[in-house]
Structure formats: structure tokens, C-alpha cells
Coordinates of C-alpha atoms in Angstrom, one line a residue:
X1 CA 136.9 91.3 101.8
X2 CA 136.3 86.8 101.7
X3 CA 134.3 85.9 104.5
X4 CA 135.2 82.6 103.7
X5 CA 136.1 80.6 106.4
X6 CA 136.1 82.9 108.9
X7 CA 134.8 80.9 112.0
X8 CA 133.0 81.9 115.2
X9 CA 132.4 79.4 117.7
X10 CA 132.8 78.8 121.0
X11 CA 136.5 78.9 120.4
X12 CA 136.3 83.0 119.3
X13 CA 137.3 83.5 115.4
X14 CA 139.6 82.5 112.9
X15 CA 140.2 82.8 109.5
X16 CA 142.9 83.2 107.2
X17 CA 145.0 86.1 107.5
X18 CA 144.6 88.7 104.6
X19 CA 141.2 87.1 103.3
X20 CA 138.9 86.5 106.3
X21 CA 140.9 87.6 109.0
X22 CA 141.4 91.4 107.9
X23 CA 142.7 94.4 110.3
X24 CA 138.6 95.1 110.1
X25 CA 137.5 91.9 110.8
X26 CA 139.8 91.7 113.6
X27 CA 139.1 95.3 115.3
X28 CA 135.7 94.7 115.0
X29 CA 135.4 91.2 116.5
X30 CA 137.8 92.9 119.2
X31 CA 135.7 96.1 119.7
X32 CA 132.9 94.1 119.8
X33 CA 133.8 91.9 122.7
X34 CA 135.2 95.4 124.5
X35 CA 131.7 96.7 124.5
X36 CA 130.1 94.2 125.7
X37 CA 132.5 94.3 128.7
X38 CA 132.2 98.2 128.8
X39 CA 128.7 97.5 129.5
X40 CA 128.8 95.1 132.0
X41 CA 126.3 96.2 135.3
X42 CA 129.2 94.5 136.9
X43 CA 131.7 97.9 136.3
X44 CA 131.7 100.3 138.7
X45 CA 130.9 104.1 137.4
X46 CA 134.1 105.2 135.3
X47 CA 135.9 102.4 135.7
X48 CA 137.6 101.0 132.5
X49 CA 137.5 97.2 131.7
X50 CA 141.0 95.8 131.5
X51 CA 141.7 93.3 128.9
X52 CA 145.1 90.8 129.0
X53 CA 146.2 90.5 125.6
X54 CA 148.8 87.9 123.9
X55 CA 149.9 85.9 121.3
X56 CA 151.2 82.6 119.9
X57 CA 154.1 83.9 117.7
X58 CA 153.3 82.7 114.8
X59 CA 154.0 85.2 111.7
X60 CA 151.2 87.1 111.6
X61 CA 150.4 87.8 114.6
X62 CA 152.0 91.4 115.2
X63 CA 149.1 92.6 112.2
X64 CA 146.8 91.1 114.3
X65 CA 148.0 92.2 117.4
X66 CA 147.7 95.9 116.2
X67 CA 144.2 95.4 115.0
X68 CA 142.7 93.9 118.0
X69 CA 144.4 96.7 120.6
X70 CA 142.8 99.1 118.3
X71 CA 139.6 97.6 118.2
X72 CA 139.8 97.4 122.1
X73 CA 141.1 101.0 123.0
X74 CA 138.4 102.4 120.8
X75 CA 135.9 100.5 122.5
X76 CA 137.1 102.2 125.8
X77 CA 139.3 99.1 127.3
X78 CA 142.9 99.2 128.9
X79 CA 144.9 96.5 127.4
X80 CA 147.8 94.7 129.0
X81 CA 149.8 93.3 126.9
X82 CA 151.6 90.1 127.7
X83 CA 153.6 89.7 124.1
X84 CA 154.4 86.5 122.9
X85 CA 152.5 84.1 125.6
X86 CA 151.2 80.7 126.1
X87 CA 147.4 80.7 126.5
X88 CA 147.5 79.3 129.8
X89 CA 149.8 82.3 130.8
X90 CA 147.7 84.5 128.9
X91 CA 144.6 83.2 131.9
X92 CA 146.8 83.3 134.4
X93 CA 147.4 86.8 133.9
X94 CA 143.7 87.4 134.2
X95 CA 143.7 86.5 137.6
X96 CA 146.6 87.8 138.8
X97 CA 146.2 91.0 137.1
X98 CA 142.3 90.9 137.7
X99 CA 141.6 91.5 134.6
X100 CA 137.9 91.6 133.1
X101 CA 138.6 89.5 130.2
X102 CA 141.7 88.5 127.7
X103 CA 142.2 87.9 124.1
X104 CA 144.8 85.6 123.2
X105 CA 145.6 86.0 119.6
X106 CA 146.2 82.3 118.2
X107 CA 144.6 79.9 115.8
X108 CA 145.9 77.1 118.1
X109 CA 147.1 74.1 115.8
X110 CA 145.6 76.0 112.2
X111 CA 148.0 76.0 109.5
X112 CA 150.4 79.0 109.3
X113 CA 148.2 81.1 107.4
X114 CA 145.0 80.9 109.5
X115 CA 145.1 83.5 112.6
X116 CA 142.2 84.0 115.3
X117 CA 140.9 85.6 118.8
X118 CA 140.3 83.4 121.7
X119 CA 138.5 85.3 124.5
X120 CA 138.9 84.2 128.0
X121 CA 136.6 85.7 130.7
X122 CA 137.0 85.5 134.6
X123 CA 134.0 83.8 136.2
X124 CA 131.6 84.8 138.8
X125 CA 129.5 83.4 141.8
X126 CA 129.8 80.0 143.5
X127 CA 131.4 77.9 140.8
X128 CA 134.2 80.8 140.1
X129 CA 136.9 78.2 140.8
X130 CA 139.8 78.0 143.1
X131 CA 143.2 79.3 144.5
X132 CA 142.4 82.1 142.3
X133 CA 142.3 81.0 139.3
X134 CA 139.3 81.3 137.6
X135 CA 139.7 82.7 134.1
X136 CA 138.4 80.2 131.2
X137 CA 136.9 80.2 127.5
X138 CA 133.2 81.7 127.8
X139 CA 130.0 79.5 127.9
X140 CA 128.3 78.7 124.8
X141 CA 125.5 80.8 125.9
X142 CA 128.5 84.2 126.6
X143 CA 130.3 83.4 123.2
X144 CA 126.5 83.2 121.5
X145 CA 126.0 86.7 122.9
X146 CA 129.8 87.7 121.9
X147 CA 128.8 86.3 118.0
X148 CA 125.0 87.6 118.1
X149 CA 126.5 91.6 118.9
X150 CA 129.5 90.8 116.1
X151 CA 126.9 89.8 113.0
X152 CA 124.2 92.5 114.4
X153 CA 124.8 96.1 116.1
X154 CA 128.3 95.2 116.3
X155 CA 130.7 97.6 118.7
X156 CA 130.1 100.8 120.5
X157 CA 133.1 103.0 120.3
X158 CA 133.9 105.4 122.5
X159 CA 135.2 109.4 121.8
X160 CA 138.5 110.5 122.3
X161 CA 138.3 111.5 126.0
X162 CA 137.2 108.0 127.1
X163 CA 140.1 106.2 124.8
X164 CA 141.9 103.0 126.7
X165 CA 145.6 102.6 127.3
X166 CA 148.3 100.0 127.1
X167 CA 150.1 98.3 129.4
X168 CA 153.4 95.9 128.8
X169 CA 153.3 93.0 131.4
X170 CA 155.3 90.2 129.5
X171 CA 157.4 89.3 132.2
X172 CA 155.0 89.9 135.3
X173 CA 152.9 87.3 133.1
X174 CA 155.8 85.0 132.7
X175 CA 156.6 84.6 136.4
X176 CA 153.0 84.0 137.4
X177 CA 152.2 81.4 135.5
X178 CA 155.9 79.5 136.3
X179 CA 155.1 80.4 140.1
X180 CA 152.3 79.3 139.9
X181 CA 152.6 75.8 138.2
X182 CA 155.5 75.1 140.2
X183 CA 153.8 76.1 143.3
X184 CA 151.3 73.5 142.5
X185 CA 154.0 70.5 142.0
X186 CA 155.7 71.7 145.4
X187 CA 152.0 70.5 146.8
X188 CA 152.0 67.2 145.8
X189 CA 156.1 67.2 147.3
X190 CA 157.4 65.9 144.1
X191 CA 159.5 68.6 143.4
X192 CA 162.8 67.0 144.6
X193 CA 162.0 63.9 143.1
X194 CA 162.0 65.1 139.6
X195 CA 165.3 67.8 140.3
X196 CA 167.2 64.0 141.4
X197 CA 165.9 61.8 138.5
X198 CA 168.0 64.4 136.3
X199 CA 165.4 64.0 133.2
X200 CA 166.5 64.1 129.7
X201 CA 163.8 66.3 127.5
X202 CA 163.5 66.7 124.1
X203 CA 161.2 69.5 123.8
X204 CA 159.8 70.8 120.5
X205 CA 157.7 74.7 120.7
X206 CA 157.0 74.5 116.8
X207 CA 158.7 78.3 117.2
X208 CA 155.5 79.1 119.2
X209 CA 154.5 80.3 122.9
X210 CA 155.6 77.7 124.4
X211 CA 159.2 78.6 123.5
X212 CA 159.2 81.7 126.4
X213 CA 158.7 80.0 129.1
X214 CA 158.9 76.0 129.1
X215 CA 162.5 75.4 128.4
X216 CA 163.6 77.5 131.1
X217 CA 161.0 76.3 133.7
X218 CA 162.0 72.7 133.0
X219 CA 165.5 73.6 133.6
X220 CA 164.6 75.0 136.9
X221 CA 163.5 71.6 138.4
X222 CA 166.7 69.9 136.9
X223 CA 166.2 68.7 133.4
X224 CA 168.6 68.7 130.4
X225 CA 166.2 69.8 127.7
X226 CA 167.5 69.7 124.1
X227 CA 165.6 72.3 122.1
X228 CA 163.6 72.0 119.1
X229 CA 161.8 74.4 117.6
X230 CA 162.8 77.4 119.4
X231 CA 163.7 80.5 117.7
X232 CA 161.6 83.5 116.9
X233 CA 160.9 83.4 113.1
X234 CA 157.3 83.1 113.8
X235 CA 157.3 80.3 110.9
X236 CA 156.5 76.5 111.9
X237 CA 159.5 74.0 111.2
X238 CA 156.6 71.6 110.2
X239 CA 152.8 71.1 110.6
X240 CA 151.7 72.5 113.9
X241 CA 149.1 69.8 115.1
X242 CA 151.1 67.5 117.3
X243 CA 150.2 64.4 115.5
X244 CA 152.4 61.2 115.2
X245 CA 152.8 62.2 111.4
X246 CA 154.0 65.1 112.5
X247 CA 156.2 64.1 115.5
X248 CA 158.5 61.3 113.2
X249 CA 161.8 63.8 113.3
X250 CA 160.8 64.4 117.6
X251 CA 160.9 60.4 118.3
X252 CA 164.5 59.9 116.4
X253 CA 165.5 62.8 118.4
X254 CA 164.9 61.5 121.7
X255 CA 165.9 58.0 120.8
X256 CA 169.3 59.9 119.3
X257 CA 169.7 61.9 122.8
X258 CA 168.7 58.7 124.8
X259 CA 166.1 61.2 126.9
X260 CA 163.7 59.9 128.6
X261 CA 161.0 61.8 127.6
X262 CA 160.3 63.9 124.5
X263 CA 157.5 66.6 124.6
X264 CA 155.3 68.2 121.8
X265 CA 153.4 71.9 122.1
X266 CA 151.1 73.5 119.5
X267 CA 151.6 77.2 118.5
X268 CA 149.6 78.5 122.3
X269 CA 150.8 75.6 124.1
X270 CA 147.9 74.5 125.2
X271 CA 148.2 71.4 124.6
X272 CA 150.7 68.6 125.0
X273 CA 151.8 65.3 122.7
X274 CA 154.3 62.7 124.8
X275 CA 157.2 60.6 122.7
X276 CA 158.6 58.1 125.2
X277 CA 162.2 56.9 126.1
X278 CA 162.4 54.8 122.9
X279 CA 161.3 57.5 120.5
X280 CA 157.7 55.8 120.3
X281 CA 154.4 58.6 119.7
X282 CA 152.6 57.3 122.7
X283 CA 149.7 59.9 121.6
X284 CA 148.1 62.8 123.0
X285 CA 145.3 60.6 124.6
X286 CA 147.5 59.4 127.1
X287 CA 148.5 62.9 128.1
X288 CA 145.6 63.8 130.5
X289 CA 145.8 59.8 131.3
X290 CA 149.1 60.1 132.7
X291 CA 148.6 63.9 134.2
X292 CA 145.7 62.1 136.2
X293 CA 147.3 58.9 137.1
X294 CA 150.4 61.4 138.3
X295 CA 146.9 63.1 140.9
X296 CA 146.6 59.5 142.2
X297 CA 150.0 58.3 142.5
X298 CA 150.7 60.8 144.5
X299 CA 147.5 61.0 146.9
X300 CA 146.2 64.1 145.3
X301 CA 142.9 62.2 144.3
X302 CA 140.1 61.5 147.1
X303 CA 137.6 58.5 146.5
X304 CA 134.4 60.0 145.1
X305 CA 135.4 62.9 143.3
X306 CA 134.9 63.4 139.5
X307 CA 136.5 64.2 136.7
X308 CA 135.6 65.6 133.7
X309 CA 136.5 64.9 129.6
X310 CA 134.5 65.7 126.6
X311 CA 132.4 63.1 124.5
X312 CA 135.5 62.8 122.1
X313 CA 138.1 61.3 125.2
X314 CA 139.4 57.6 125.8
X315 CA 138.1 55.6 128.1
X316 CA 141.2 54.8 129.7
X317 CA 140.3 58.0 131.5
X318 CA 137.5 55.9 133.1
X319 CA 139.8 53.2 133.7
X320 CA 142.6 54.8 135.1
X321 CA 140.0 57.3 137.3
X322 CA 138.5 54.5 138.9
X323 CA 141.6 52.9 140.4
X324 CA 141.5 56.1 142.6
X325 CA 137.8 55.8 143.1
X326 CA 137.3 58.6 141.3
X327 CA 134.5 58.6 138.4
X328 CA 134.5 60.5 135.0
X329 CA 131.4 62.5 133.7
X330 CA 131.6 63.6 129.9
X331 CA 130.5 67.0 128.4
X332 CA 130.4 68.7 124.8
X333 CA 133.6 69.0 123.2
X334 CA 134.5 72.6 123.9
X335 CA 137.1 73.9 126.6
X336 CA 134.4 76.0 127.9
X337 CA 131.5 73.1 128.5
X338 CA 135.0 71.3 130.2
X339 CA 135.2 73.9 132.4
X340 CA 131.9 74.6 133.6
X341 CA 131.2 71.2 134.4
X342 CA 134.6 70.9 136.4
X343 CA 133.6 74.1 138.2
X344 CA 130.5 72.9 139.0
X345 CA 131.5 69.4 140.3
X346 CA 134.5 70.4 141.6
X347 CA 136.7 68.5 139.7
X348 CA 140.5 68.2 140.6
X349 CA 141.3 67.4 137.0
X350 CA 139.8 67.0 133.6
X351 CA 140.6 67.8 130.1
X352 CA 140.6 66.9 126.8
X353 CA 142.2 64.1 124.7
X354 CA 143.7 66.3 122.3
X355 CA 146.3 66.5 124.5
X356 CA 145.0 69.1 126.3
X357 CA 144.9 69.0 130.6
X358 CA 143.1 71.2 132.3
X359 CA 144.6 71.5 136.4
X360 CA 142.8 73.8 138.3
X361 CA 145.8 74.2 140.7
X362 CA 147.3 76.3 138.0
X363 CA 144.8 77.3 135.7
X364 CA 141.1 76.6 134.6
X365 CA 142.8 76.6 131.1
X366 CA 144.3 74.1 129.0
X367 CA 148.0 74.1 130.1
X368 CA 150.8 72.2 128.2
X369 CA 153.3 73.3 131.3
X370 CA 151.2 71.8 134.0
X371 CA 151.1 69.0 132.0
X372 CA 154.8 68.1 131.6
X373 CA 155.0 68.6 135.2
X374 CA 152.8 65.8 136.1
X375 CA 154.0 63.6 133.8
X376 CA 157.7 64.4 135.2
X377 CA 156.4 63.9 138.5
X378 CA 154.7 60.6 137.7
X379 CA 158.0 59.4 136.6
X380 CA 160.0 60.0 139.0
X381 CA 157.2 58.7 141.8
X382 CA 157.0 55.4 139.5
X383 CA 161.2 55.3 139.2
X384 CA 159.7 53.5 135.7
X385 CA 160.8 54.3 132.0
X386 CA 157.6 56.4 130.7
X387 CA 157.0 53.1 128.2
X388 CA 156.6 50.8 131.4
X389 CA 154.1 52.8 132.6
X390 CA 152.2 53.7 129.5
X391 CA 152.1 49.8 129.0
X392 CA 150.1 49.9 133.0
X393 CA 147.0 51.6 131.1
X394 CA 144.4 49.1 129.5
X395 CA 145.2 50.5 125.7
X396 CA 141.9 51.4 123.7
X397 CA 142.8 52.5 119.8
X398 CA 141.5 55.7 118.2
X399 CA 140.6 56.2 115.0
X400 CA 139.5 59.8 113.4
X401 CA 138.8 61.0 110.2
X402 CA 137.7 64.5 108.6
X403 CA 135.0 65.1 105.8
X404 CA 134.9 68.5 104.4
X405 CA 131.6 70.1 104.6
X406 CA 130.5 73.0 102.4
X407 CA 127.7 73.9 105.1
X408 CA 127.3 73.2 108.1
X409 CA 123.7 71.9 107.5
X410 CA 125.5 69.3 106.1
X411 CA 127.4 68.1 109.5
X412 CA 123.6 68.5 111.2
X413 CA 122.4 66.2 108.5
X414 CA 124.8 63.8 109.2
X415 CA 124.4 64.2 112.8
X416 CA 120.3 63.1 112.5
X417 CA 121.1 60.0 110.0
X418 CA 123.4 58.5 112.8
X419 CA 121.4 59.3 116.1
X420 CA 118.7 57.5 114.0
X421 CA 120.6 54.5 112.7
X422 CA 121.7 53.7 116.2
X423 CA 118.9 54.4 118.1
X424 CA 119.3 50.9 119.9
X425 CA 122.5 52.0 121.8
X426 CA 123.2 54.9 124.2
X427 CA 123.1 58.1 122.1
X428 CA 124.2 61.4 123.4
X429 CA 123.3 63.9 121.6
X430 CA 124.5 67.1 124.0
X431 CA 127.4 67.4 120.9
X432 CA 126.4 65.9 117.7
X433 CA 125.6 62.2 118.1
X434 CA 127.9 60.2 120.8
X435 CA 127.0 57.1 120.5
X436 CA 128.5 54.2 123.2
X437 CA 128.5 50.5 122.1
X438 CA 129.0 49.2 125.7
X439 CA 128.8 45.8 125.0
X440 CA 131.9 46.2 122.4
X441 CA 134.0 48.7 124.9
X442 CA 133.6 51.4 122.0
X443 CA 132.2 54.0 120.9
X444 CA 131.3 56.7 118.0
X445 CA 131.3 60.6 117.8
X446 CA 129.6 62.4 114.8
X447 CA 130.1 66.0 115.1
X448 CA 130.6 69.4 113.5
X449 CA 134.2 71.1 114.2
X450 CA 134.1 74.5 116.0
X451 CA 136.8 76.1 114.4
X452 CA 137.6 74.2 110.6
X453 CA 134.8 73.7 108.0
X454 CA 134.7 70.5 108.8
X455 CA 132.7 67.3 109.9
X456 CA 135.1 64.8 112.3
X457 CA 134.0 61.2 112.6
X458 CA 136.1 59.4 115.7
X459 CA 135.6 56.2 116.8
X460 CA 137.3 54.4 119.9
X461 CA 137.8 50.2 120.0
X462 CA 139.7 47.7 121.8
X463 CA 141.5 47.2 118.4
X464 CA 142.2 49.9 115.4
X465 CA 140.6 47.6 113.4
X466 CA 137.0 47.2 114.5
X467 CA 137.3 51.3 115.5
X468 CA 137.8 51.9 111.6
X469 CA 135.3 49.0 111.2
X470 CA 132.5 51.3 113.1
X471 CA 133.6 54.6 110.8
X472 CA 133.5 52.6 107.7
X473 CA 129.8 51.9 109.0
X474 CA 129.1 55.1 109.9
X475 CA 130.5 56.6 106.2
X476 CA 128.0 54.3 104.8
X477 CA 125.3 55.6 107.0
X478 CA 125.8 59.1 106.2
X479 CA 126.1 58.5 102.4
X480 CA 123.1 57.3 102.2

């Protein structure tokens, strides 16, 4: 058995299916993180941790499905099993199963062969969330633990007497989390808005989660959605990661079926890439943009409140927050360190600009349905082609590139050389080295990934040119 790239982060594991990512490896890591439920001080004597399970679809994913029920009924857990599920749907069913934990099996936007476990746990004591909904990615400090148990004692399993069982819950899950998002756009009394504009969607599911359950619920409020990507091969028509690269085929599609909007989900949905009416890639920075904008068009944002993106997200966040009065405070990269400062500050809304928009009035989870929602809703408030109001937002350009690093000593060496070379400016170093040229309206961010062997260098400027300008100079740096 190749250990070779299997990675444990913050994010769970993932590896590549059949070399890293074996039936062991997988039962174990599973087993692992069931034990450490099953001896929670939290459980009550003889009660049995409960554990939502599902999965993005892709291929391989039934092997590993198998494996990590195993590894979870030996450990003593009860496992309900949501099937083929978006991520977000996979935390709603936390809560609304109150559930102890879930394990949704995905490797997100990983090439086809890679496969992984993402835990979710629910939260406890004063910052547990709201309406409910309180499930979300563990802390550093609770996936350290989850890791530390894996590479040492590893799991406790149980005899035969004190064996798990399995639930099936796929459609219960289904319905809670489409309630539940479109409980949260009846709030904001949009709801009749979008069912009049009549919207034209392209929407393309890469043949993953998102598939189940976001054609139909976009139908619900009145759209035509033209389908792409949508049957149950569990292979991806192309690359997964919702890039523009990637998206080419999606904007002639919408520009073809003059729709007015064309949406993009990874494998688990999370997150959420936009083409506009014209077939243009507007990019999946602009995603939590508009979802926010969407907050404060429609009076869902109160002066003083603040929002929340990682070290790694546009400024036009800051921009567009602060036409609400809202402000925007940055944390690691990481859903988890996201979600623990939104829960802490009480955030309304806050994400990643991945694409990935995190609405606690659905779920403390990164949620592509929420998303297209908002962004619906925004457009038929605004009665404005999506391309108008895209143009509304002071535009910033994004540059990123990947090195591959052998060890990860290597990224942490590359980290140091930068915080030093630009000791002059801001640096934040809570996630490699973020370093903020205020004076130019950019900024760089030098860090390792947490789920690819891999070091990303991304740099944000008025103009692509002076944002590859600042990586060319930060190459040089590290070179040295």
C-alpha cells in the first residue's frame, strides 16, 4: 500500500483511489474518527453516536462508501446514509437528524481518480450558530486531534454486541436542505420575484451531487434550466474544478439558449462558478460578491455587522460590504477557520472566493444552492442583465499559480523567505504569508495547499498585469 499523496488536513483525507485511498486506509480514517465520537463525555451512557453519511457521485465512491460504513459500524456508530448528496445537504442532515457528526465522501474538485472523507461535526456552546443549523468542518485544533489518533493509537473497535446500524435517509435529506434554502429566500420576500422574471439557467453538475437536487429546486421557483452534466455515470464530462478553462463549452451554451444566467457546481456542490447572459466566465470571486450584494439589496444587511472571507478572497468583498456598512474581517483559508470566526462574530454571510458561500440561514457549510438563489434573487430585485450588474462592482484581477512541492518543508521555506522580503508592508502570517500592498490596492498570498501537494502563489491587482508582476517577484524571491 502507496502512502503517497494521501493528505490529511483540515479538509479530512484524500488520496487516490486504489494507491493511497485503500478500503484500509479508508475504514481506518473512518473508524478512527467514530471512536473518538464514541468517547465523547458528551454521550450519554449506551447511547450510540450517529454519523450522516454521503457522497459526491463520482465513480469510486460506492468502494468507498462501503469502507467507511464499515470502519464506522465497527467503531460502534449508527450511520445514516444520505446516498448520493451535496455536502451542504449532507450538514443539513446533521441538524435536522441531530446527528453527532457526518462524513461526506468527496475529494471536492480532485481529479477523477482522487477520492477523500470530509468530516463535519455539530458545534457546541454559545457560538453553536443559528436557526439550527450548526454543523461545519472541525477546527484545526478537532481535525489535529482527528489526524494525531489516525497516525498513533488509531481506532477502538467495538465487539459484536455493541456493532452500529444503518439507516437510508436520502430523501428526508433531500427535502431538508430544499426546505430549508427556500425557506430562507421566502425571508428576504424574493420568492415571487424570481418565479415572475421566468429565468433561463444553464446549469452544469459535472455528473456530481449537485445533479439530485438543484435542477429540480430551481424549477420550483420558476426557471427553465437546460441541463448539463446530469446523468449518473459517476464519470466527469470534463475537469471538475469550475475554472474559465474549464467552463468554455458552459458559456456557448448559455449564449446558444439566450439564458440569462449559466451556473457551474464541482463534484459536492459546494461551490459555485457564474457565466453571465452573454456566455462571459464572470469567475467564482464574484459569486460570494453577488450572494452578499443580493443580503444588501434586499435589507438583509444591518450597518455594523461583519463578514467574514479568508486571506485568499477579493477585495471587492470589502467594497461591496461597505456600501451596506458592513465591514469584512479575514481568516486562514480553511472552511473551518471561516466558520468559527462567522460564529463568533455573528456574521450574516461570508465565504470563500473559490466560489464557495457560506449563508448561515441555510447552512454553516459551503452551499452552491443557497448561492444560485441569491444570485437569482439579486437579479430579479435589480430587473438588470447579470453583466450590468457584475459591471456595478469595482473589478480587481486575480492571478494564481501552483508550484509542486515534494515536502511540505519546502512551502514553509518559501513561506519565511517572503514574510522576510516584505517585511515593510502588512504581513499576516495566521496562513502562510498574506502580505497587503495597501498603497497599490493589492496584495500577495504564499501558502501551502491543504488537500494537493502543492504550494499556491495568488496575487490580487487593479490590473492582471501588475498582479502577475507581484508573483513574477515573488518566484524570484523564493528561488533564491
Amino acid at each position: 500500500m502507496s502512502t503517497d499523496h494521501l493528505m490529511l488536513s483540515v479538509s479530512g483525507c484524500r488520496g487516490i483511489v486504489g494507491t493511497s485511498l485503500t478500503p484500509q486506509v479508508i475504514s481506518s480514517f473512518a473508524a478512527t474518527v467514530g471512536t473518538i465520537l464514541t468517547q465523547s463525555p458528551d454521550l450519554k451512557r449506551g447511547q450510540r453516536p450517529i454519523v450522516v453519511v454521503g457522497r459526491d457521485g463520482r465513480s469510486g465512491s460506492p468502494m468507498v462508501r462501503d469502507a467507511a460504513r464499515a470502519g464506522l459500524l465497527a467503531s460502534g456508530c449508527d450511520v445514516i446514509d444520505v446516498g448520493v448528496a451535496m455536502t451542504p445537504t449532507c450538514g443539513v442532515a446533521v441538524d435536522v437528524f441531530n446527528a453527532h457528526a457526518g462524513i461526506v465522501l468527496t475529494a471536492s474538485h480532485n481529479p477523477q481518480q482522487w477520492n477523500g472523507l470530509k468530516v463535519l461535526l455539530r458545534s457546541k456552546g454559545k457560538n453553536a450558530g443559528i436557526l439550527g443549523s450548526n454543523a461545519c468542518a472541525p477546527s484545526k485544533a478537532l481535525a489535529d486531534s482527528i489526524i494525531a489518533r489516525y497516525r498513533t493509537d488509531g481506532p477502538c473497535l467495538v465487539d459484536w454486541t455493541n456493532l452500529g446500524d444503518v439507516d437510508d435517509a436520502a430523501q428526508e435529506a433531500i427535502y431538508a436542505h430544499a426546505g430549508r434554502a427556500a425557506q430562507a429566500l421566502d425571508k428576504l420576500k424574493i420568492t415571487k420575484k424570481i418565479e415572475k422574471a421566468g429565468f433561463k439557467v444553464v446549469l452544469d453538475s459535472v455528473n456530481g451531487a449537485g445533479r439530485i437536487i438543484s435542477p429540480g429546486w430551481l424549477e420550483a421557483f420558476g426557471c427553465k434550466v437546460t441541463r448539463v452534466g446530469d446523468d449518473d455515470s459517476g464519470i466527469f464530462p470534463h475537469t471538475p474544478e469550475p475554472t474559465a478553462d474549464n467552463l468554455v463549452f458552459l458559456g456557448k451554451l448559455v449564449k446558444k439558449a439566450k439564458a440569462h444566467v449559466g451556473f457551474a457546481q464541482d463534484p459536492d456542490a459546494d461551490r459555485l462558478a457564474i457565466i453571465d447572459e452573454r456566455g462571459s466566465y464572470i469567475g467564482e470571486e464574484y459569486t460570494l460578491v453577488l450572494a452578499t450584494m443580493a443580503l444588501g439589496e434586499l435589507g438583509a444587511l444591518k450597518k455594523g455587522q461583519k463578514l467574514v472571507v479568508n486571506l485568499s478572497t477579493s477585495r471587492m468583498i470589502e467594497d461591496v460590504a461597505a456600501k451596506y456598512g458592513c465591514s469584512v474581517v479575514r481568516s486562514a483559508v480553511g472552511e473551518a477557520n471561516v466558520v468559527e470566526m462567522m460564529k463568533t462574530l455573528k456574521s450574516p454571510i461570508g465565504g470563500e472566493g473559490n466560489g464557495g458561500v457560506i449563508w448561515p440561514a441555510v447552512t454553516y457549510i459551503r452551499d452552491s444552492l443557497g448561492a444560485m438563489g441569491l444570485v437569482l434573487g439579486l437579479m430579479a430585485h435589480m430587473k438588470k442583465p447579470l453583466s450590468e450588474i457584475v459591471r456595478t462592482i469595482p473589478a480587481y484581477a486575480i492571478v494564481k499559480r501552483k508550484v509542486e512541492c515534494a515536502q511540505r518543508a519546502e512551502a514553509q521555506q518559501a513561506v519565511e523567505k517572503i514574510a522576510e522580503y516584505f517585511s515593510d508592508e502588512q504581513v499576516d502570517r495566521q496562513d502562510g504569508t498574506w502580505v497587503n500592498f495597501k498603497d497599490r490596492k493589492a496584495w500577495l498570498h504564499v501558502r501551502a495547499s491543504n488537500t494537493e501537494p502543492i504550494m499556491r502563489l495568488i496575487a490580487e491587482a487593479p490590473s492582471t498585469d501588475e498582479a502577475s508582476s507581484i508573483l513574477d517577484e515573488a518566484a524570484r524571491v523564493i528561488s533564491k
